XYZ file of C-alpha atoms in Angstrom:
314
model
C 9.689 34.355 65.043
C 8.146 37.382 66.806
C 5.188 39.000 65.350
C 5.473 42.944 64.697
C 3.441 44.117 67.181
C 5.014 42.244 69.952
C 8.213 43.697 69.015
C 6.848 47.294 69.596
C 5.211 46.504 72.630
C 8.774 44.881 73.898
C 10.679 48.075 73.045
C 7.984 50.002 75.179
C 8.317 47.620 78.124
C 12.108 48.060 78.475
C 11.935 51.454 80.181
C 9.397 50.195 83.114
C 10.122 48.917 86.168
C 9.651 45.290 86.636
C 6.500 45.587 88.804
C 4.745 47.110 86.394
C 5.518 45.043 83.448
C 3.008 42.802 81.919
C 3.731 39.183 81.662
C 5.087 38.019 78.036
C 2.700 35.777 76.109
C 2.995 32.002 76.536
C 5.051 31.853 72.921
C 7.484 34.292 74.490
C 7.734 33.097 78.093
C 11.682 31.928 78.945
C 12.779 28.612 78.956
C 12.321 25.972 81.461
C 15.276 24.278 82.965
C 16.320 21.382 81.120
C 14.562 22.235 77.880
C 16.371 23.110 74.662
C 15.893 26.244 72.689
C 15.590 26.172 68.792
C 17.869 28.899 67.329
C 18.471 29.627 64.025
C 21.253 28.194 62.285
C 24.065 30.391 60.818
C 26.485 30.027 58.604
C 29.828 30.000 59.925
C 32.035 32.977 58.753
C 35.608 32.497 57.216
C 38.398 32.014 59.313
C 40.612 35.317 60.273
C 43.308 33.185 59.064
C 41.988 33.434 55.305
C 38.805 32.187 53.253
C 38.024 28.631 53.482
C 39.793 26.186 51.258
C 37.129 25.139 48.157
C 37.129 21.516 47.420
C 38.786 21.131 44.510
C 36.726 19.321 41.278
C 38.648 16.198 40.213
C 37.955 15.024 36.390
C 37.854 11.381 35.813
C 40.491 9.092 34.651
C 40.671 7.650 31.029
C 40.452 4.462 32.545
C 36.916 5.222 34.305
C 35.468 7.035 31.354
C 36.442 4.296 28.987
C 33.532 1.875 29.182
C 30.986 4.736 28.786
C 32.723 6.041 26.055
C 32.481 2.509 24.485
C 29.013 2.067 24.999
C 27.994 5.337 23.151
C 30.241 4.404 20.290
C 28.461 1.120 20.107
C 24.940 2.635 20.399
C 25.977 5.593 17.629
C 27.080 2.527 15.707
C 23.748 0.637 15.795
C 21.742 3.234 14.884
C 23.861 4.491 12.467
C 23.122 1.188 10.588
C 19.810 1.160 11.054
C 19.450 4.745 9.408
C 21.392 3.564 6.434
C 19.099 0.179 6.059
C 15.895 2.661 6.018
C 17.447 5.225 3.572
C 18.443 2.275 1.330
C 15.060 1.261 1.392
C 13.365 3.908 1.174
C 15.601 4.438 -2.008
C 15.033 0.978 -3.580
C 10.855 1.861 -2.954
C 11.023 4.995 -4.660
C 12.787 3.042 -7.681
C 10.424 0.283 -7.479
C 7.584 2.882 -7.813
C 9.102 4.471 -10.901
C 9.476 0.797 -12.564
C 5.707 -0.017 -11.305
C 4.642 3.264 -13.332
C 6.573 2.104 -16.632
C 5.194 -1.638 -16.674
C 1.659 0.114 -16.124
C 1.896 2.329 -18.920
C 3.218 -0.403 -21.381
C 0.963 -3.364 -20.227
C -1.840 -0.624 -21.036
C -0.628 -0.522 -24.559
C -0.297 -4.080 -24.986
C -4.353 -4.037 -24.371
C -5.019 -0.903 -26.069
C -3.299 -3.062 -28.916
C -5.354 -6.234 -28.359
C -8.669 -4.068 -28.797
C -8.210 -3.155 -32.066
C -8.820 -6.983 -33.054
C -11.293 -8.183 -35.711
C -12.132 -11.016 -38.072
C -9.525 -9.971 -40.526
C -6.650 -8.613 -38.589
C -6.683 -11.173 -35.474
C -3.335 -12.997 -36.144
C -1.389 -9.680 -36.908
C -2.728 -7.828 -34.052
C -2.388 -10.913 -31.528
C 1.210 -11.179 -32.819
C 2.574 -7.782 -32.246
C 0.791 -7.684 -28.754
C 2.717 -10.817 -27.860
C 5.885 -8.864 -28.781
C 5.229 -5.904 -26.839
C 4.143 -8.087 -23.774
C 7.770 -9.628 -23.888
C 9.298 -6.117 -24.658
C 7.791 -5.151 -21.142
C 8.929 -8.040 -19.112
C 12.057 -7.910 -20.349
C 12.770 -4.537 -20.124
C 10.441 -3.132 -17.086
C 9.738 -5.941 -15.084
C 13.194 -7.026 -15.308
C 13.787 -3.992 -13.417
C 11.729 -5.210 -10.921
C 13.438 -8.618 -10.516
C 16.941 -6.450 -10.301
C 15.202 -4.449 -7.329
C 13.662 -7.681 -5.282
C 16.244 -9.853 -4.069
C 15.687 -12.559 -1.336
C 12.694 -11.580 0.430
C 12.175 -8.048 -0.330
C 9.308 -8.575 -2.654
C 7.250 -9.268 0.370
C 7.878 -6.499 2.461
C 8.012 -3.965 -0.395
C 4.677 -5.549 -2.443
C 2.651 -2.459 -2.387
C 5.213 -0.533 -4.003
C 5.290 -2.389 -7.362
C 1.559 -4.437 -6.966
C -0.155 -2.196 -9.333
C 2.180 -2.769 -12.158
C 1.972 -6.606 -11.546
C -1.581 -6.586 -11.601
C -1.655 -4.480 -14.855
C 0.962 -6.880 -16.549
C -1.305 -9.833 -15.312
C -4.394 -8.254 -16.955
C -2.351 -7.819 -20.058
C -1.176 -11.115 -20.323
C -4.250 -12.867 -19.619
C -6.110 -10.817 -21.998
C -3.492 -11.649 -25.002
C -3.973 -15.603 -24.104
C -7.924 -15.291 -23.873
C -8.014 -13.345 -27.223
C -5.751 -16.369 -28.867
C -6.513 -19.765 -27.126
C -9.905 -18.518 -24.989
C -8.677 -20.034 -21.874
C -7.029 -18.272 -18.978
C -3.345 -17.919 -18.331
C -2.365 -19.441 -14.622
C -0.258 -18.223 -12.092
C 2.302 -21.460 -12.316
C 3.059 -20.536 -15.921
C 3.186 -16.769 -15.342
C 6.025 -17.290 -12.473
C 7.659 -19.694 -14.736
C 8.273 -17.173 -17.524
C 9.633 -14.659 -14.837
C 12.710 -17.265 -13.929
C 14.605 -16.148 -16.496
C 14.688 -13.051 -15.387
C 16.125 -13.888 -11.696
C 19.556 -14.724 -10.687
C 20.157 -18.725 -9.890
C 21.513 -18.190 -6.398
C 18.832 -15.700 -4.968
C 15.328 -16.296 -4.436
C 13.779 -15.790 -7.815
C 10.544 -12.872 -7.656
C 7.221 -15.052 -7.704
C 4.280 -13.320 -8.263
C 1.454 -14.242 -5.250
C -1.707 -14.970 -5.479
C -3.492 -12.219 -4.527
C -2.283 -9.618 -6.906
C -3.097 -12.531 -9.448
C -6.210 -12.860 -8.427
C -6.262 -8.706 -8.352
C -5.518 -8.617 -12.215
C -7.611 -11.445 -13.095
C -10.586 -9.479 -11.767
C -9.677 -6.345 -13.707
C -9.859 -8.905 -16.608
C -13.350 -8.720 -16.545
C -13.340 -5.031 -17.524
C -11.538 -5.547 -21.007
C -13.262 -8.736 -21.412
C -16.840 -6.486 -21.267
C -15.447 -3.717 -23.850
C -13.989 -6.572 -26.517
C -17.774 -8.155 -26.318
C -19.497 -5.240 -26.596
C -17.242 -4.314 -29.916
C -17.330 -7.946 -31.038
C -20.771 -7.619 -30.775
C -20.959 -4.306 -33.132
C -18.783 -6.054 -35.666
C -21.329 -9.134 -35.891
C -19.503 -11.679 -33.813
C -22.312 -12.685 -31.438
C -21.228 -16.118 -30.539
C -17.796 -14.852 -29.593
C -19.589 -12.014 -27.308
C -21.595 -15.217 -25.827
C -18.009 -17.196 -24.803
C -16.749 -13.978 -23.630
C -19.934 -13.648 -21.779
C -19.752 -17.525 -20.365
C -15.681 -16.928 -19.473
C -16.630 -14.071 -17.156
C -19.304 -15.663 -15.390
C -16.843 -18.597 -14.801
C -14.226 -16.508 -13.449
C -16.800 -14.512 -11.327
C -18.491 -17.747 -9.936
C -15.009 -18.748 -8.915
C -13.558 -15.664 -7.272
C -17.351 -15.699 -5.516
C -16.010 -18.762 -3.776
C -12.650 -17.482 -2.614
C -13.139 -14.029 -1.529
C -14.467 -14.846 1.766
C -11.263 -17.184 1.971
C -8.890 -14.241 1.478
C -7.226 -12.392 4.437
C -6.840 -9.026 2.692
C -9.996 -8.941 0.777
C -11.295 -5.142 0.991
C -9.770 -4.699 -2.431
C -11.136 -7.675 -4.034
C -14.640 -6.885 -2.807
C -14.425 -3.468 -4.779
C -13.244 -5.242 -7.746
C -15.960 -7.965 -7.303
C -18.300 -5.295 -7.605
C -17.051 -4.019 -10.926
C -16.955 -7.583 -12.135
C -20.597 -7.899 -11.302
C -21.026 -5.139 -13.227
C -19.169 -5.885 -16.229
C -21.240 -9.410 -16.663
C -24.650 -7.925 -16.457
C -23.545 -5.335 -19.208
C -22.118 -8.214 -21.116
C -25.285 -10.266 -21.042
C -27.888 -7.165 -21.316
C -25.768 -6.732 -24.660
C -26.312 -10.486 -25.892
C -29.885 -10.909 -24.584
C -30.703 -7.460 -26.538
C -29.139 -8.590 -29.974
C -30.734 -11.974 -29.582
C -34.270 -11.057 -28.804
C -34.212 -7.587 -30.532
C -31.947 -8.623 -33.762
C -34.585 -7.330 -36.745
C -33.985 -3.711 -34.940
C -30.204 -4.144 -35.794
C -30.732 -5.249 -39.614
C -30.027 -1.340 -40.684
C -26.563 -1.584 -39.200
C -25.702 -4.482 -40.916
C -24.109 -2.298 -44.376
C -25.211 -0.879 -47.278
C -25.773 -4.085 -49.301
C -29.378 -5.055 -50.600
C -29.547 -8.527 -48.790
C -29.417 -8.769 -45.005
C -27.435 -11.175 -43.462
C -29.028 -12.762 -40.915
C -25.865 -14.698 -39.853
C -25.371 -12.008 -38.028
C -28.119 -13.228 -35.216
C -27.184 -16.763 -35.894
C -30.344 -17.467 -37.857
C -28.991 -17.624 -41.783
C -31.800 -19.458 -42.818
C -34.484 -17.244 -41.695
C -37.337 -16.814 -44.117
C -37.951 -12.812 -45.079
């Protein structure tokens, strides 16, 4: 491409004689013999006969398109199946969350029923609590069993574990108030076998949920111990204190061996606080028992059996 100034100069030099013309720049010199000149390419104009014929576009035949369409259909069917599975799983998770809330609410009612226990109505209260607990198993835990088939109870554990933990807390609380012992995991799972279909894998409560429920038991036992001390059952409160100590000691050995122990560590801190509260209450009554004499009633003679000293000389 020639610069604009050079073009103007060439225009003015056209009318001059050859002797007066200045030599052209080296870039504009005439081509030497044997050298090829570079010329700009131009598009070919249409022939006089008529416009150039365009190349027609041909569509793929059915035989050529069938493999691609078959592959797309197979991929679409594959992802459609995955979408249906995930939607069904989410719906089942929502149903499990609702059933777990029902188990939690009714298990708490059983725990509140047991807290009404006293020396005079122990058998009546425990009998009603056991009936309510059986209703929780048949009506609400039965829904969990129907929803959880095969290995689903491992995949959907976080959806129903709060209700299972609350049920374990209520069941172990009733057992301790009745026999003074701890309800085992094997016995709990055996009681759930009747709710499952024998042709599929039954719902089994895992060890982690059982230990978390037992850890929550310490809080209810602490409240029971304080209530029994206020009713004069100091020995019963001491038994509760020894029982909670044993649970705390055994769980302290197990927590380091657990994989998912973050939640368990938090509950262990709460359990230690419950143990300390029970110990302080029993210690205060044992050491400063004379300060509790006015609380025994309106009778003229004080009942020192409340403090474990019936033969105390006044």
